[in-house]
């Protein structure tokens, strides 16, 4: 089904250790600031991404609600 496909997609595209950039979150009363870098810990069985951000805060990203993307190698090296 579609949900299973979506979960599998996120688990394949964002394995543990993937570096991401949180662009924006809308629905959190204490949001992590826009453009904060983080590392994926794991993607759970409903497709939510459990991340540890460089601010030392943990947060579960909800695809479709929170906006995020992978970091490029240049951004990781501090060039981008």
mmCIF file of N, CA and C in Angstrom:
data_model
loop_
_atom_site.group_PDB
_atom_site.id
_atom_site.type_symbol
_atom_site.label_atom_id
_atom_site.label_comp_id
_atom_site.label_asym_id
_atom_site.label_seq_id
_atom_site.Cartn_x
_atom_site.Cartn_y
_atom_site.Cartn_z
ATOM 1 N N UNK A 1 0.830 -1.200 0.000
ATOM 2 C CA UNK A 1 0.000 0.000 0.000
ATOM 3 C C UNK A 1 0.869 1.256 0.000
ATOM 4 N N UNK A 2 0.236 2.400 -0.165
ATOM 5 C CA UNK A 2 0.980 3.654 -0.309
ATOM 6 C C UNK A 2 1.800 3.989 0.926
ATOM 7 N N UNK A 3 1.223 3.765 2.118
ATOM 8 C CA UNK A 3 1.961 4.093 3.336
ATOM 9 C C UNK A 3 3.201 3.227 3.476
ATOM 10 N N UNK A 4 3.065 1.936 3.188
ATOM 11 C CA UNK A 4 4.221 1.045 3.260
ATOM 12 C C UNK A 4 5.304 1.478 2.276
ATOM 13 N N UNK A 5 4.891 1.890 1.075
ATOM 14 C CA UNK A 5 5.852 2.370 0.082
ATOM 15 C C UNK A 5 6.555 3.625 0.568
ATOM 16 N N UNK A 6 5.795 4.534 1.195
ATOM 17 C CA UNK A 6 6.381 5.767 1.708
ATOM 18 C C UNK A 6 7.378 5.465 2.828
ATOM 19 N N UNK A 7 7.006 4.564 3.737
ATOM 20 C CA UNK A 7 7.908 4.194 4.834
ATOM 21 C C UNK A 7 9.186 3.596 4.263
ATOM 22 N N UNK A 8 9.050 2.689 3.311
ATOM 23 C CA UNK A 8 10.219 2.058 2.703
ATOM 24 C C UNK A 8 11.095 3.089 2.000
ATOM 25 N N UNK A 9 10.479 4.051 1.315
ATOM 26 C CA UNK A 9 11.232 5.109 0.646
ATOM 27 C C UNK A 9 12.087 5.882 1.647
ATOM 28 N N UNK A 10 11.483 6.338 2.737
ATOM 29 C CA UNK A 10 12.236 7.127 3.713
ATOM 30 C C UNK A 10 13.313 6.294 4.402
ATOM 31 N N UNK A 11 13.035 5.023 4.645
ATOM 32 C CA UNK A 11 14.048 4.172 5.268
ATOM 33 C C UNK A 11 15.241 3.970 4.334
ATOM 34 N N UNK A 12 15.002 3.897 3.023
ATOM 35 C CA UNK A 12 16.086 3.730 2.057
ATOM 36 C C UNK A 12 16.816 5.039 1.789
ATOM 37 N N UNK A 13 16.075 6.133 1.685
ATOM 38 C CA UNK A 13 16.669 7.429 1.339
ATOM 39 C C UNK A 13 17.368 8.107 2.512
ATOM 40 N N UNK A 14 16.924 7.801 3.718
ATOM 41 C CA UNK A 14 17.450 8.465 4.909
ATOM 42 C C UNK A 14 17.891 7.434 5.950
ATOM 43 N N UNK A 15 18.901 6.615 5.610
ATOM 44 C CA UNK A 15 19.362 5.624 6.594
ATOM 45 C C UNK A 15 20.036 6.309 7.783
ATOM 46 N N UNK A 16 20.226 5.555 8.839
ATOM 47 C CA UNK A 16 20.907 6.071 10.028
ATOM 48 C C UNK A 16 22.217 6.726 9.624
ATOM 49 N N UNK A 17 22.461 7.922 10.151
ATOM 50 C CA UNK A 17 23.691 8.656 9.847
ATOM 51 C C UNK A 17 23.549 9.683 8.741
ATOM 52 N N UNK A 18 22.425 9.673 8.018
ATOM 53 C CA UNK A 18 22.205 10.657 6.962
ATOM 54 C C UNK A 18 22.145 12.051 7.568
ATOM 55 N N UNK A 19 22.869 12.982 6.956
ATOM 56 C CA UNK A 19 22.866 14.367 7.431
ATOM 57 C C UNK A 19 21.765 15.131 6.700
ATOM 58 N N UNK A 20 20.988 15.889 7.471
ATOM 59 C CA UNK A 20 19.864 16.631 6.907
ATOM 60 C C UNK A 20 19.906 18.092 7.361
ATOM 61 N N UNK A 21 19.113 18.887 6.679
ATOM 62 C CA UNK A 21 18.892 20.281 7.048
ATOM 63 C C UNK A 21 17.394 20.440 7.269
ATOM 64 N N UNK A 22 17.008 20.818 8.481
ATOM 65 C CA UNK A 22 15.609 21.097 8.783
ATOM 66 C C UNK A 22 15.316 22.502 8.284
ATOM 67 N N UNK A 23 14.464 22.603 7.278
ATOM 68 C CA UNK A 23 14.170 23.908 6.683
ATOM 69 C C UNK A 23 13.153 24.682 7.507
ATOM 70 N N UNK A 24 12.092 23.980 7.947
ATOM 71 C CA UNK A 24 11.042 24.675 8.708
ATOM 72 C C UNK A 24 10.084 23.649 9.300
ATOM 73 N N UNK A 25 9.611 23.947 10.497
ATOM 74 C CA UNK A 25 8.546 23.135 11.087
ATOM 75 C C UNK A 25 7.410 24.065 11.490
ATOM 76 N N UNK A 26 6.185 23.636 11.207
ATOM 77 C CA UNK A 26 5.014 24.478 11.413
ATOM 78 C C UNK A 26 4.286 24.214 12.717
ATOM 79 N N UNK A 27 4.222 22.959 13.137
ATOM 80 C CA UNK A 27 3.240 22.591 14.144
ATOM 81 C C UNK A 27 3.835 22.262 15.510
ATOM 82 N N UNK A 28 5.002 22.777 15.838
ATOM 83 C CA UNK A 28 5.610 22.479 17.132
ATOM 84 C C UNK A 28 5.602 23.733 17.996
ATOM 85 N N UNK A 29 5.171 23.628 19.264
ATOM 86 C CA UNK A 29 5.148 24.813 20.124
ATOM 87 C C UNK A 29 6.548 25.325 20.468
ATOM 88 N N UNK A 30 7.563 24.460 20.398
ATOM 89 C CA UNK A 30 8.951 24.865 20.624
ATOM 90 C C UNK A 30 9.792 24.372 19.448
ATOM 91 N N UNK A 31 9.617 24.993 18.284
ATOM 92 C CA UNK A 31 10.259 24.459 17.083
ATOM 93 C C UNK A 31 11.779 24.563 17.141
ATOM 94 N N UNK A 32 12.416 23.637 16.461
ATOM 95 C CA UNK A 32 13.842 23.746 16.219
ATOM 96 C C UNK A 32 14.010 24.857 15.187
ATOM 97 N N UNK A 33 14.998 25.736 15.363
ATOM 98 C CA UNK A 33 15.141 26.862 14.424
ATOM 99 C C UNK A 33 15.302 26.398 12.974
ATOM 100 N N UNK A 34 14.763 27.191 12.050
ATOM 101 C CA UNK A 34 14.931 26.921 10.628
ATOM 102 C C UNK A 34 16.416 26.803 10.298
ATOM 103 N N UNK A 35 16.704 25.953 9.317
ATOM 104 C CA UNK A 35 18.061 25.753 8.794
ATOM 105 C C UNK A 35 19.031 25.168 9.820
ATOM 106 N N UNK A 36 18.519 24.302 10.711
ATOM 107 C CA UNK A 36 19.364 23.600 11.671
ATOM 108 C C UNK A 36 19.763 22.255 11.085
ATOM 109 N N UNK A 37 21.058 21.930 11.179
ATOM 110 C CA UNK A 37 21.560 20.656 10.675
ATOM 111 C C UNK A 37 21.372 19.567 11.722
ATOM 112 N N UNK A 38 21.186 18.336 11.223
ATOM 113 C CA UNK A 38 21.019 17.211 12.122
ATOM 114 C C UNK A 38 21.398 15.901 11.458
ATOM 115 N N UNK A 39 21.331 14.829 12.238
ATOM 116 C CA UNK A 39 21.677 13.489 11.778
ATOM 117 C C UNK A 39 20.502 12.553 12.048
ATOM 118 N N UNK A 40 20.139 11.775 11.030
ATOM 119 C CA UNK A 40 19.065 10.802 11.194
ATOM 120 C C UNK A 40 19.552 9.676 12.102
ATOM 121 N N UNK A 41 18.775 9.377 13.139
ATOM 122 C CA UNK A 41 19.043 8.223 13.987
ATOM 123 C C UNK A 41 18.391 6.989 13.373
ATOM 124 N N UNK A 42 17.104 7.094 13.045
ATOM 125 C CA UNK A 42 16.401 6.005 12.361
ATOM 126 C C UNK A 42 15.064 6.506 11.845
ATOM 127 N N UNK A 43 14.499 5.754 10.907
ATOM 128 C CA UNK A 43 13.142 5.994 10.415
ATOM 129 C C UNK A 43 12.276 4.877 10.978
ATOM 130 N N UNK A 44 11.197 5.247 11.683
ATOM 131 C CA UNK A 44 10.373 4.236 12.337
ATOM 132 C C UNK A 44 9.389 3.588 11.349
ATOM 133 N N UNK A 45 8.571 2.686 11.860
ATOM 134 C CA UNK A 45 7.703 1.898 10.978
ATOM 135 C C UNK A 45 6.464 2.646 10.500
ATOM 136 N N UNK A 46 6.318 3.925 10.878
ATOM 137 C CA UNK A 46 5.269 4.760 10.291
ATOM 138 C C UNK A 46 5.863 5.864 9.417
ATOM 139 N N UNK A 47 7.195 5.837 9.221
ATOM 140 C CA UNK A 47 7.850 6.763 8.314
ATOM 141 C C UNK A 47 8.323 8.055 8.936
ATOM 142 N N UNK A 48 8.287 8.162 10.258
ATOM 143 C CA UNK A 48 8.786 9.363 10.918
ATOM 144 C C UNK A 48 10.293 9.229 11.126
ATOM 145 N N UNK A 49 11.012 10.341 10.940
ATOM 146 C CA UNK A 49 12.463 10.335 11.042
ATOM 147 C C UNK A 49 12.892 10.856 12.408
ATOM 148 N N UNK A 50 13.537 9.999 13.167
ATOM 149 C CA UNK A 50 14.051 10.374 14.479
ATOM 150 C C UNK A 50 15.459 10.911 14.280
ATOM 151 N N UNK A 51 15.671 12.171 14.670
ATOM 152 C CA UNK A 51 16.922 12.869 14.371
ATOM 153 C C UNK A 51 17.529 13.461 15.634
ATOM 154 N N UNK A 52 18.834 13.626 15.587
ATOM 155 C CA UNK A 52 19.563 14.336 16.633
ATOM 156 C C UNK A 52 20.195 15.545 15.954
ATOM 157 N N UNK A 53 19.820 16.727 16.416
ATOM 158 C CA UNK A 53 20.283 17.951 15.776
ATOM 159 C C UNK A 53 21.585 18.441 16.397
ATOM 160 N N UNK A 54 22.303 19.269 15.644
ATOM 161 C CA UNK A 54 23.602 19.765 16.086
ATOM 162 C C UNK A 54 23.482 20.662 17.322
ATOM 163 N N UNK A 55 22.268 21.037 17.660
ATOM 164 C CA UNK A 55 22.011 21.803 18.880
ATOM 165 C C UNK A 55 21.879 20.875 20.085
ATOM 166 N N UNK A 56 22.082 19.559 19.869
ATOM 167 C CA UNK A 56 21.955 18.496 20.877
ATOM 168 C C UNK A 56 20.508 18.148 21.195
ATOM 169 N N UNK A 57 19.577 18.713 20.476
ATOM 170 C CA UNK A 57 18.168 18.407 20.708
ATOM 171 C C UNK A 57 17.721 17.287 19.774
ATOM 172 N N UNK A 58 16.953 16.347 20.303
ATOM 173 C CA UNK A 58 16.372 15.284 19.494
ATOM 174 C C UNK A 58 14.980 15.706 19.065
ATOM 175 N N UNK A 59 14.583 15.260 17.875
ATOM 176 C CA UNK A 59 13.261 15.608 17.388
ATOM 177 C C UNK A 59 12.847 14.573 16.348
ATOM 178 N N UNK A 60 11.568 14.292 16.282
ATOM 179 C CA UNK A 60 11.027 13.398 15.269
ATOM 180 C C UNK A 60 10.420 14.241 14.158
ATOM 181 N N UNK A 61 11.019 14.142 12.978
ATOM 182 C CA UNK A 61 10.526 14.862 11.808
ATOM 183 C C UNK A 61 9.391 14.060 11.189
ATOM 184 N N UNK A 62 8.325 14.762 10.832
ATOM 185 C CA UNK A 62 7.183 14.127 10.185
ATOM 186 C C UNK A 62 7.178 14.565 8.722
ATOM 187 N N UNK A 63 7.553 13.658 7.800
ATOM 188 C CA UNK A 63 7.500 14.023 6.383
ATOM 189 C C UNK A 63 6.082 14.434 5.991
ATOM 190 N N UNK A 64 6.001 15.506 5.191
ATOM 191 C CA UNK A 64 4.697 16.023 4.801
ATOM 192 C C UNK A 64 4.207 17.124 5.719
ATOM 193 N N UNK A 65 4.795 17.222 6.909
ATOM 194 C CA UNK A 65 4.465 18.291 7.855
ATOM 195 C C UNK A 65 5.667 19.213 7.999
ATOM 196 N N UNK A 66 6.808 18.623 8.349
ATOM 197 C CA UNK A 66 8.046 19.391 8.496
ATOM 198 C C UNK A 66 8.776 19.407 7.151
ATOM 199 N N UNK A 67 9.473 20.519 6.868
ATOM 200 C CA UNK A 67 10.219 20.635 5.621
ATOM 201 C C UNK A 67 11.700 20.404 5.913
ATOM 202 N N UNK A 68 12.328 19.553 5.108
ATOM 203 C CA UNK A 68 13.725 19.185 5.330
ATOM 204 C C UNK A 68 14.304 18.672 4.013
ATOM 205 N N UNK A 69 15.619 18.527 3.983
ATOM 206 C CA UNK A 69 16.294 17.929 2.829
ATOM 207 C C UNK A 69 17.638 17.383 3.285
ATOM 208 N N UNK A 70 18.221 16.552 2.431
ATOM 209 C CA UNK A 70 19.567 16.055 2.703
ATOM 210 C C UNK A 70 20.557 17.192 2.538
ATOM 211 N N UNK A 71 21.617 17.139 3.318
ATOM 212 C CA UNK A 71 22.727 18.071 3.123
ATOM 213 C C UNK A 71 23.591 17.578 1.964
ATOM 214 N N UNK A 72 24.144 18.506 1.218
ATOM 215 C CA UNK A 72 25.084 18.138 0.159
ATOM 216 C C UNK A 72 26.465 17.925 0.790
ATOM 217 N N UNK A 73 27.343 17.174 0.121
ATOM 218 C CA UNK A 73 28.705 17.015 0.648
ATOM 219 C C UNK A 73 29.405 18.357 0.840
ATOM 220 N N UNK A 74 29.140 19.337 -0.048
ATOM 221 C CA UNK A 74 29.754 20.663 0.099
ATOM 222 C C UNK A 74 29.281 21.352 1.376
ATOM 223 N N UNK A 75 27.993 21.220 1.686
ATOM 224 C CA UNK A 75 27.477 21.820 2.922
ATOM 225 C C UNK A 75 28.091 21.149 4.137
ATOM 226 N N UNK A 76 28.262 19.845 4.054
ATOM 227 C CA UNK A 76 28.858 19.113 5.170
ATOM 228 C C UNK A 76 30.298 19.541 5.415
ATOM 229 N N UNK A 77 31.006 19.890 4.338
ATOM 230 C CA UNK A 77 32.399 20.319 4.463
ATOM 231 C C UNK A 77 32.507 21.797 4.809
ATOM 232 N N UNK A 78 31.362 22.464 4.968
ATOM 233 C CA UNK A 78 31.377 23.882 5.332
ATOM 234 C C UNK A 78 31.601 24.806 4.150
ATOM 235 N N UNK A 79 31.477 24.274 2.933
ATOM 236 C CA UNK A 79 31.701 25.091 1.743
ATOM 237 C C UNK A 79 30.425 25.768 1.293
ATOM 238 N N UNK A 80 29.281 25.066 1.452
ATOM 239 C CA UNK A 80 28.017 25.547 0.888
ATOM 240 C C UNK A 80 27.302 26.535 1.708
#
